[in-house]
Coordinates of C-alpha atoms and ligand atoms in Angstrom, one line a residue:
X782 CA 67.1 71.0 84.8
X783 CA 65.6 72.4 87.9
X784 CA 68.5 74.7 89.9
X785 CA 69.3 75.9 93.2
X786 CA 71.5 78.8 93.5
X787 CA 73.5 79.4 97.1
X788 CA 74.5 82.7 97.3
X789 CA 72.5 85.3 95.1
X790 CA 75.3 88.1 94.5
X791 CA 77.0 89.5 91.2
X792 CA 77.6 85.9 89.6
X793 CA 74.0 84.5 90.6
X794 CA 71.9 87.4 89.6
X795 CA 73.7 87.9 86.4
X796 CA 73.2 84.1 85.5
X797 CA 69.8 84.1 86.3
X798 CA 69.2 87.7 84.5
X799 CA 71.0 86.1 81.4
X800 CA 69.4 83.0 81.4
X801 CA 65.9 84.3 81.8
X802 CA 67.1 86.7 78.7
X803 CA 68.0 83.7 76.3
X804 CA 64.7 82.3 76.6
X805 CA 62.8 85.2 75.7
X806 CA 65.2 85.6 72.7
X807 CA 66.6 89.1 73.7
X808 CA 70.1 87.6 74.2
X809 CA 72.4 85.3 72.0
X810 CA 75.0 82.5 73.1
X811 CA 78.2 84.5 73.5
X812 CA 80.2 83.6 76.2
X813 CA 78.6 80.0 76.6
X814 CA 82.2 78.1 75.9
X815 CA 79.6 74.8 74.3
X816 CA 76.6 77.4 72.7
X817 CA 73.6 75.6 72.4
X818 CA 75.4 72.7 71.3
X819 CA 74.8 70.0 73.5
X820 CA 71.8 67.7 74.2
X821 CA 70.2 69.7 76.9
X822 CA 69.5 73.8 75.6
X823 CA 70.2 76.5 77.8
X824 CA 66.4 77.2 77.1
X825 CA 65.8 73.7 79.8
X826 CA 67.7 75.5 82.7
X827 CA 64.8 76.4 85.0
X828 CA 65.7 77.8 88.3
X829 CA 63.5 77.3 91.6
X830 CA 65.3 78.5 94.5
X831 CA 67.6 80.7 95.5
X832 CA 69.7 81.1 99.4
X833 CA 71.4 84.1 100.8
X834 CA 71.9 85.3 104.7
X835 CA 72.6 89.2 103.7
X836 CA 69.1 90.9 105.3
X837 CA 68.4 93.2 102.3
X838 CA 68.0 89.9 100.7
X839 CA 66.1 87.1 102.5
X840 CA 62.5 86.5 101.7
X841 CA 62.9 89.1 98.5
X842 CA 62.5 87.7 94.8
X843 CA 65.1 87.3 92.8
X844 CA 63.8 89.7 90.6
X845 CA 64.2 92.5 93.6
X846 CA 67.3 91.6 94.3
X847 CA 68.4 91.2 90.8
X848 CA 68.0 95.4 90.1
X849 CA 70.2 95.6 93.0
X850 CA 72.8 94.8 90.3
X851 CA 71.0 94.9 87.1
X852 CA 69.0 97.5 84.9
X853 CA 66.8 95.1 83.5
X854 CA 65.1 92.3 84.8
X855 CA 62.9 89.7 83.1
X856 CA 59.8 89.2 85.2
X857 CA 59.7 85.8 85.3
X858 CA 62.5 86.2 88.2
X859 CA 59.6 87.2 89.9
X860 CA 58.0 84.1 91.0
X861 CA 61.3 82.8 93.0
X862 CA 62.0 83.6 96.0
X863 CA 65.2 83.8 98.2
X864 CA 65.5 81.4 101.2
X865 CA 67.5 82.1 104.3
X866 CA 70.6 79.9 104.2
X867 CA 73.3 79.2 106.8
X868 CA 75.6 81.3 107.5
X869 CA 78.3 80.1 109.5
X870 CA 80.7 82.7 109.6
X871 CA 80.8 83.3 105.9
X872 CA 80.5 87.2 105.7
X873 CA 82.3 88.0 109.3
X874 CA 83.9 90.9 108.8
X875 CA 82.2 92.5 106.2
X876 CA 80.0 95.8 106.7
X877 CA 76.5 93.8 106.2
X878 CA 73.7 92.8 108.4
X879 CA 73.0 89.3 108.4
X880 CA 71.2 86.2 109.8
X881 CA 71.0 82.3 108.9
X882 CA 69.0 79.2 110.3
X883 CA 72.6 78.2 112.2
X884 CA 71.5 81.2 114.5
X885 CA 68.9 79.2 116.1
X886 CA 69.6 75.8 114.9
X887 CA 71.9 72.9 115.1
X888 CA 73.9 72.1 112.2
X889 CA 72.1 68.5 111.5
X890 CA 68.4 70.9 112.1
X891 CA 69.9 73.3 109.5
X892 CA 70.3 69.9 106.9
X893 CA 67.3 68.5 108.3
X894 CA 65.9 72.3 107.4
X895 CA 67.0 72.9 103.6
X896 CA 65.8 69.0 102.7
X897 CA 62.8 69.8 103.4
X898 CA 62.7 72.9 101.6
X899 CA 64.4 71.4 98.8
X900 CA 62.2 68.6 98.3
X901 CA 59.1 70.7 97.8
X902 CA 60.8 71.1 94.1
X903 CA 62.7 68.6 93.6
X904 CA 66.1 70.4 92.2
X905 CA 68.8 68.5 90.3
X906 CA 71.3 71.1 90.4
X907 CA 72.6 73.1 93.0
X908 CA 75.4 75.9 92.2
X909 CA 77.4 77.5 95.1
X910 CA 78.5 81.2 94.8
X911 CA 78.7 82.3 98.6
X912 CA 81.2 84.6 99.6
X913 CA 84.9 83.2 99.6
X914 CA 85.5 81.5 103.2
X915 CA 88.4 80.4 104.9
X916 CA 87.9 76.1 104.6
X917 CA 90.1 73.3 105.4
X918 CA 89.4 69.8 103.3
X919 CA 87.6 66.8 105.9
X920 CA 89.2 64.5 103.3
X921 CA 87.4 61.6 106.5
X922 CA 83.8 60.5 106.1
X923 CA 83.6 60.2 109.7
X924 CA 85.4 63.2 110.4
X925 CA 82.6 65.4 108.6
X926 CA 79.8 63.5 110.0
X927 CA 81.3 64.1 113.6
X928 CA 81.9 67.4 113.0
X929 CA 77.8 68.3 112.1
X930 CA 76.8 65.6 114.6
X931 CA 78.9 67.7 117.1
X932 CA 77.8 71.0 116.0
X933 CA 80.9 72.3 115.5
X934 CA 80.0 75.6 113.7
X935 CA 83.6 76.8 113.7
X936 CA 84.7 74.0 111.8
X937 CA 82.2 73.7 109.3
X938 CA 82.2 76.3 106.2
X939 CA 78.5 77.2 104.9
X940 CA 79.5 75.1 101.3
X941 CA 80.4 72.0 103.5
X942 CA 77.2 72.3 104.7
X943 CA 75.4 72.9 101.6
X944 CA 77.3 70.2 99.8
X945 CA 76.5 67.8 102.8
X946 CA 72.9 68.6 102.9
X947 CA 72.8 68.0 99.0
X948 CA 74.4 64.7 99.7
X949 CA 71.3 63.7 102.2
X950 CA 69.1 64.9 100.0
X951 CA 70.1 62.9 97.0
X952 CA 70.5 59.7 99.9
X953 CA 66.2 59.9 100.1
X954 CA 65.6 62.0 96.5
X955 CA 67.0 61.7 93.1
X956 CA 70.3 62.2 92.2
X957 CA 72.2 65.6 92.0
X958 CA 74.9 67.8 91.2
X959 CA 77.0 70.6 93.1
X960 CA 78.8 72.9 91.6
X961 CA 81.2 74.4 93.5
X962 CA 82.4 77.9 92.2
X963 CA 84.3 79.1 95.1
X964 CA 87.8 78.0 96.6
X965 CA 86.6 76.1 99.3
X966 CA 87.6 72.2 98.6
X967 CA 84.8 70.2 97.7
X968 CA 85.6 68.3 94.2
X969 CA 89.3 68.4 96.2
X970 CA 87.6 66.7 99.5
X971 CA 87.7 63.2 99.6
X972 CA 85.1 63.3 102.2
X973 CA 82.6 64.9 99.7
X974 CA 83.7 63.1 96.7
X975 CA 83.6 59.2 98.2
X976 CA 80.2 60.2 99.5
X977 CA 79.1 61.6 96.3
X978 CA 79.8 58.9 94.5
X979 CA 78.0 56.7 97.6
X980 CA 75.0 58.0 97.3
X981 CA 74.9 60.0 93.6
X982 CA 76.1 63.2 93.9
X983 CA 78.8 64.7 91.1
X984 CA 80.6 67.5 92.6
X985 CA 82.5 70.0 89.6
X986 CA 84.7 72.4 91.3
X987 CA 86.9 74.0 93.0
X988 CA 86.5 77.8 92.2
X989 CA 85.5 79.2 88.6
X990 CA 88.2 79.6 86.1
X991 CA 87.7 83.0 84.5
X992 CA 89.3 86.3 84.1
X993 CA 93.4 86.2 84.1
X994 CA 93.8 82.7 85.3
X995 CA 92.8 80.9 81.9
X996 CA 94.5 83.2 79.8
X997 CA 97.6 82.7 82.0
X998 CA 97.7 78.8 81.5
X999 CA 97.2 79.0 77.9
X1000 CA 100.3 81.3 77.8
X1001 CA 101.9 79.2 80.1
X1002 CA 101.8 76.0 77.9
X1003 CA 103.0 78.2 74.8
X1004 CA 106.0 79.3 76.5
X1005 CA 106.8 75.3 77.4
X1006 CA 105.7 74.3 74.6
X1007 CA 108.4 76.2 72.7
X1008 CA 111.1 75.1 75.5
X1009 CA 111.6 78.9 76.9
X1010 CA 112.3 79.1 80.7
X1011 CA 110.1 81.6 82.6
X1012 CA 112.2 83.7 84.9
X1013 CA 109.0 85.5 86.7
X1014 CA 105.2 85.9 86.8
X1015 CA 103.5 88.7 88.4
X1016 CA 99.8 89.1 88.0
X1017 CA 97.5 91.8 89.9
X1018 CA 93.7 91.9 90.1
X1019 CA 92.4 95.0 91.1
X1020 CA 88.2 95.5 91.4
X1021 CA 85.4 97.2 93.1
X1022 CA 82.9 94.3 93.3
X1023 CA 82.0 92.7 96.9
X1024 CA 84.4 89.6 96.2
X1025 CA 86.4 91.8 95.8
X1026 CA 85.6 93.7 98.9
X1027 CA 85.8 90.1 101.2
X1028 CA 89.5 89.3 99.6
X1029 CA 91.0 92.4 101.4
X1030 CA 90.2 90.1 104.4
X1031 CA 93.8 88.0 104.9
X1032 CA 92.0 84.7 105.3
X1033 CA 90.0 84.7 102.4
X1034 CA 92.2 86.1 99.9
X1035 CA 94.8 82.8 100.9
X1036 CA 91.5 80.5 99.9
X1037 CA 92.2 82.4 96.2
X1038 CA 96.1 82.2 96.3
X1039 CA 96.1 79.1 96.6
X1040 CA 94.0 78.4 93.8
X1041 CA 95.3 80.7 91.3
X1042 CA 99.3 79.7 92.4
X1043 CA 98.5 76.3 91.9
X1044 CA 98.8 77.2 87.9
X1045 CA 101.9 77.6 87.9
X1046 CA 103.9 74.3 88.9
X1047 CA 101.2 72.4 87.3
X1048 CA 101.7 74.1 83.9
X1049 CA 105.2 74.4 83.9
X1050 CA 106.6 71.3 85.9
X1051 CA 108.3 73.5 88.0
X1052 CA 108.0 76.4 90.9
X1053 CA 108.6 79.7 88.4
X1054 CA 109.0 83.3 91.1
X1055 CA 105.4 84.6 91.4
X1056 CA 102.7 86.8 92.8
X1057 CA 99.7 86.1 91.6
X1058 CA 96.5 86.9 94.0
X1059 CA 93.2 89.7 93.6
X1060 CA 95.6 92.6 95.3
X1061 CA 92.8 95.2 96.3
X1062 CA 90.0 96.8 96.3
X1063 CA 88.7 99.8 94.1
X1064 CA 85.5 100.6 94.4
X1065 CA 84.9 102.7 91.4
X1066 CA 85.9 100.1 89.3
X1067 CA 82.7 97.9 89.7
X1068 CA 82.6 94.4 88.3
X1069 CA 84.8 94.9 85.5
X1070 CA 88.3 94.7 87.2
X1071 CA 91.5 95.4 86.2
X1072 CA 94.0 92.8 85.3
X1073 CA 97.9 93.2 85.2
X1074 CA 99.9 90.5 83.8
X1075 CA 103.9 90.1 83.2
X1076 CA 106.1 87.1 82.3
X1077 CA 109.5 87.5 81.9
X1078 CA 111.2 84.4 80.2
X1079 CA 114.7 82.6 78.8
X1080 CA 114.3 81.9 75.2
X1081 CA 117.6 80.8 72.7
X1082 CA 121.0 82.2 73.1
X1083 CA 120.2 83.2 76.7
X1084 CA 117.7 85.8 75.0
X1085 CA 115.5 87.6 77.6
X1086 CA 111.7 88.3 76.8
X1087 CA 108.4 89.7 78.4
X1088 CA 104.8 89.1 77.8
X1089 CA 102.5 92.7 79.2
X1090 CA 99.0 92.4 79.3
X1091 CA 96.4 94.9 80.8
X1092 CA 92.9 94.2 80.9
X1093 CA 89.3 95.4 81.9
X1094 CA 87.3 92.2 82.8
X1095 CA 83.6 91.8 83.4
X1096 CA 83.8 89.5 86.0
X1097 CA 80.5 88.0 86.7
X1098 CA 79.4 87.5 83.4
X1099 CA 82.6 85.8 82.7
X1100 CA 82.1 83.4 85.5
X1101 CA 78.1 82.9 84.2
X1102 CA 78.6 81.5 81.0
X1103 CA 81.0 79.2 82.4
X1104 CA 77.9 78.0 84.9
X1105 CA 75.3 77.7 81.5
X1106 CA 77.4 75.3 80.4
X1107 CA 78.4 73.5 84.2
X1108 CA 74.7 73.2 84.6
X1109 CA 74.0 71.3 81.5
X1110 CA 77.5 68.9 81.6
X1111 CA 75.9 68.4 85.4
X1112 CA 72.6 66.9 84.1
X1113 CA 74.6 65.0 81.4
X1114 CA 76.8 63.5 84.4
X1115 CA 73.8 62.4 86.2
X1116 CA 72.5 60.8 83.1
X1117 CA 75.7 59.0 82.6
X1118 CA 75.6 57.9 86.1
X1119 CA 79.0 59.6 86.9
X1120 CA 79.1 60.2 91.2
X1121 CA 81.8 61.5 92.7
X1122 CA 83.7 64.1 90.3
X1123 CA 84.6 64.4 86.9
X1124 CA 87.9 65.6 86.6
X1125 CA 87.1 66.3 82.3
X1126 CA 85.1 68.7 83.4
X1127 CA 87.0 70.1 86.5
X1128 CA 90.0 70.8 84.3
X1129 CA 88.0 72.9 81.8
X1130 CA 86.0 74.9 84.0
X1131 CA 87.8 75.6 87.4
X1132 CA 90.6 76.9 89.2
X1133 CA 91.8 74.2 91.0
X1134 CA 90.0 71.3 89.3
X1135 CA 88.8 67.8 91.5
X1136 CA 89.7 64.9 92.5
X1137 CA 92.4 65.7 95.0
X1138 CA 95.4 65.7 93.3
X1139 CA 94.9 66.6 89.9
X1140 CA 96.5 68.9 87.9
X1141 CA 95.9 72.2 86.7
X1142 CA 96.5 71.8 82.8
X1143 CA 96.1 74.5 79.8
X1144 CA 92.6 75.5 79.0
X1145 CA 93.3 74.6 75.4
X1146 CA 94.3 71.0 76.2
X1147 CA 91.6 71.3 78.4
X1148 CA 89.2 72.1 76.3
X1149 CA 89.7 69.1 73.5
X1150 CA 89.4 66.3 76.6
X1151 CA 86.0 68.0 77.3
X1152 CA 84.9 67.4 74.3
X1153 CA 86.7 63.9 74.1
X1154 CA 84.0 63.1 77.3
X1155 CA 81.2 65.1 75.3
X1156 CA 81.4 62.7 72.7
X1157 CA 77.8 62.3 71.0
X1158 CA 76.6 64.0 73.8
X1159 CA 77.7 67.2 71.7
X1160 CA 74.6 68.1 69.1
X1161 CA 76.4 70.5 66.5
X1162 CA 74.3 72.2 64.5
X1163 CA 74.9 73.9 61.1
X1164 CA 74.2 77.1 62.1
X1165 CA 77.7 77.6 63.9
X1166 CA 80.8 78.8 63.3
X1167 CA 83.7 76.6 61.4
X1168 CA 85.8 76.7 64.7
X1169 CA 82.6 74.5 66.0
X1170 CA 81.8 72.6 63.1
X1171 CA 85.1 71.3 63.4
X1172 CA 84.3 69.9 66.9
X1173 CA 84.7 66.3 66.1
X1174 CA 87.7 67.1 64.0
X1175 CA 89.5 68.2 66.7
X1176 CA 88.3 65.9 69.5
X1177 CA 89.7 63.4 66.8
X1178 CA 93.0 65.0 66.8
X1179 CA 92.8 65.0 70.0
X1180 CA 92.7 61.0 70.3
X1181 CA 96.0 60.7 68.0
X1182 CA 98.0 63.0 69.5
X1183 CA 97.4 61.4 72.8
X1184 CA 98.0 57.9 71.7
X1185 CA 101.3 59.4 70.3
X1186 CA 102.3 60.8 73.5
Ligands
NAD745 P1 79.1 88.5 95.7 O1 79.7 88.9 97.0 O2 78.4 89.5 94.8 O3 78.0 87.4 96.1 C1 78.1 86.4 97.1 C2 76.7 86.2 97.7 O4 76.7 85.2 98.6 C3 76.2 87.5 98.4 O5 74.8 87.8 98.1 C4 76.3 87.0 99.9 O6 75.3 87.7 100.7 C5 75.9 85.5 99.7 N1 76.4 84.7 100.8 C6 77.5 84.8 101.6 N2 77.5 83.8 102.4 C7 76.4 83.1 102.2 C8 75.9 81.9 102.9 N3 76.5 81.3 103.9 N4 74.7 81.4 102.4 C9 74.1 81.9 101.3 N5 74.5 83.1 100.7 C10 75.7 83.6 101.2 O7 80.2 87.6 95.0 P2 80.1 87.2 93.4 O8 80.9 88.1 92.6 O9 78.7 86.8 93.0 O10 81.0 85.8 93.5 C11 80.5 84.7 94.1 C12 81.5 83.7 94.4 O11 82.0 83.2 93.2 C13 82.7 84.3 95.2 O12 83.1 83.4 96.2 C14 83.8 84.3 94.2 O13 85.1 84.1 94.7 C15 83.4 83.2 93.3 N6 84.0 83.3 91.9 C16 83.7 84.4 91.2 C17 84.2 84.6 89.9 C18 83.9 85.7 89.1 O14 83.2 86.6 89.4 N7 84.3 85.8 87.9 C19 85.1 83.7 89.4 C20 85.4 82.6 90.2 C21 84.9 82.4 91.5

């Protein structure tokens, strides 16, 4: 599986770091949701590109950028290189020097630009981890078209661009897949996903699910599942990474609200009081932020509860194993012939899972209808844990309580 990355910051280097790691057997499988458990190995993820627009970055390799995060770096991050992108607006604002090909290029040159570039190695995967932008969905073939015919480089995000220029690629090349891991709607455009499945592109997205947000769904469906009424939810996200940094800007941090509220009325079935967005920026506190949770809920006899969590979250590797496991279900999709999106993946995986219009649903349910799709796509060895080797037990149980619902 030959992979692109867009956007080489925390998330990207530490996949690549990690990846590069497993094959020279100095790391294990922890924090890979599926392990080494499916038809493709993590060990078959090759990357051969990578894009960024931030100036300490473009035309370094990976491996140079990589220490700017990381104390040790395989060398075989050596040989790739990092490609200017586009970078239509995406880090306005922000205390960084910067350039992209849309400096000096139309928007259809700038497509015209990274197919070219792209088909010298013929990628199948592309993963998008660019700095969180302000976006509003096409959801209108024509609409998107015009608006890159028409060079309209306000209107147009950096990922629409990306995703558009991995739809014309696949048009004259093989088929791919995009993986969206930021808030901007792609798996939720209907623009991106009719063309996808057009011309054999399968979008996964919208925005990573990791850190508080999973953990609050899960508790979520426990407290409906046991018929308890929650009064409130307030959850803070405090951290010193650059994503962090870009959320203090207004625009950018409503992208992430949006995603993370969205939870809430899908899980419950009804609008429950909350605040739930990243709240600030601390920059001692690095990559491992610091969650804040509270639920306060009705339970029997009028009976008034709460749920406290605090937590210290590594936030980048989080979101990496997530994208071992993307990249592989991605090459599996492509296999199956599956354009468009695949919302059995979405609902697993991301914040505000694709096609437009889904629902946000527990992890835990979530997590049985992936493996439902997996079906014998899931290889499990002997070598795992029980919870694993029961796999197929529970993607049977799965089945029947479904056809009993
Ligand atoms: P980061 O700021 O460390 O990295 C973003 C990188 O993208 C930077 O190197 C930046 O220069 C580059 N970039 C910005 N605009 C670009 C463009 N137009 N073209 C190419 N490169 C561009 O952020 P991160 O922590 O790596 O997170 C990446 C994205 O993933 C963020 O949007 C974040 O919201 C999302 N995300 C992260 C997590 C997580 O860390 N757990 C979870 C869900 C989603």
């Amino acid at each position: 599986m030959r992979v692109v990355v867009l956007g080489l910051g925390y998330v990207g280097t530490t996949l690549m770091v990690g990846v590069e790691k497993i094959k020279r057997g100095e790391l294990d499988y922890c924090g890979i949701p599926l392990g080494n458990n499916l038809k493709y190995k993590v060990e078959d993820i090759e990357f051969v590109s990578a894009y960024d627009v931030d100036l300490r970055k473009v035309g370094k390799s990976v491996y140079e950028v990589s220490l700017m995060y990381h104390n040790s770096v395989p060398d075989s991050l050596k040989e790739i290189v990092v490609h200017e992108g586009v970078h239509l607006n995406s880090l306005k604002g922000l205390p960084l020097r910067v350039r992209g090909l849309d400096y000096r290029m139309s928007l259809r040159e700038c497509v015209e630009r990274l197919i070219e570039e792209w088909s010298e190695n013929s990628p199948e995967v592309f993963i998008n981890l660019c700095t969180t932008e302000k976006a509003e969905p096409f959801n209108n073939i024509e609409k998107l078209r015009e608006a890159i015919d028409n060079d309209e480089k306000e209107r147009v995000t950096a990922t629409q661009l990306y995703a558009y220029a991995a739809i014309e690629y696949a048009k004259y090349n093989n088929p791919v897949v995009f993986i969206n891991g930021i808030p901007t709607p792609i798996a939720n455009d209907l623009a991106f996903v009719k063309l996808g499945k057009e011309v054999g592109v399968t979008f996964f997205g919208d925005d990573g699910a990791t850190g508080a947000t999973p953990l609050i769904t899960d508790l979520l469906e426990h407290l409906v599942e046991r018929r308890r009424e929650v009064l409130s939810i307030a959850q803070f996200n405090i951290g010193g990474n650059m994503d962090f940094l870009s959320l203090t800007l207004k625009e950018r941090n409503k992208a992430k609200e949006r995603t993370k509220s969205k939870v809430v009325k899908d899980v419950l079935g009804y609008n429950a009081p909350h605040f739930i967005k990243p709240t600030g920026y601390l920059e001692p506190l690095g990559d491992k932020k610091f969650v804040a949770m509270h639920i306060m809920y009705k339970s029997f006899n009028n009976a008034i509860d709460e749920v406290i969590i605090n937590m210290r979250v590594n936030d980048s590797p989080a979101f990496a194993g997530l994208l071992v496991d993307l990249i592989r279900l991605g090459r599996i999709a492509l296999d199956r012939r599956y354009f468009g999106t695949i919302y059995e993946v979405n609902a697993f995986y991301m914040k505000s899972p694709g096609p437009p219009g889904s629902k946000v649903i527990s992890k835990v349910l979530a997590f049985y209808l992936l493996l439902n799709w997996l079906g014998d796509s899931l290889h499990v060895s002997e070598s795992i844990s029980p919870a694993f080797s029961n796999l197929t037990l529970i993607s049977n149980i799965y089945d029947s309580r479904r056809e009993s619902l």
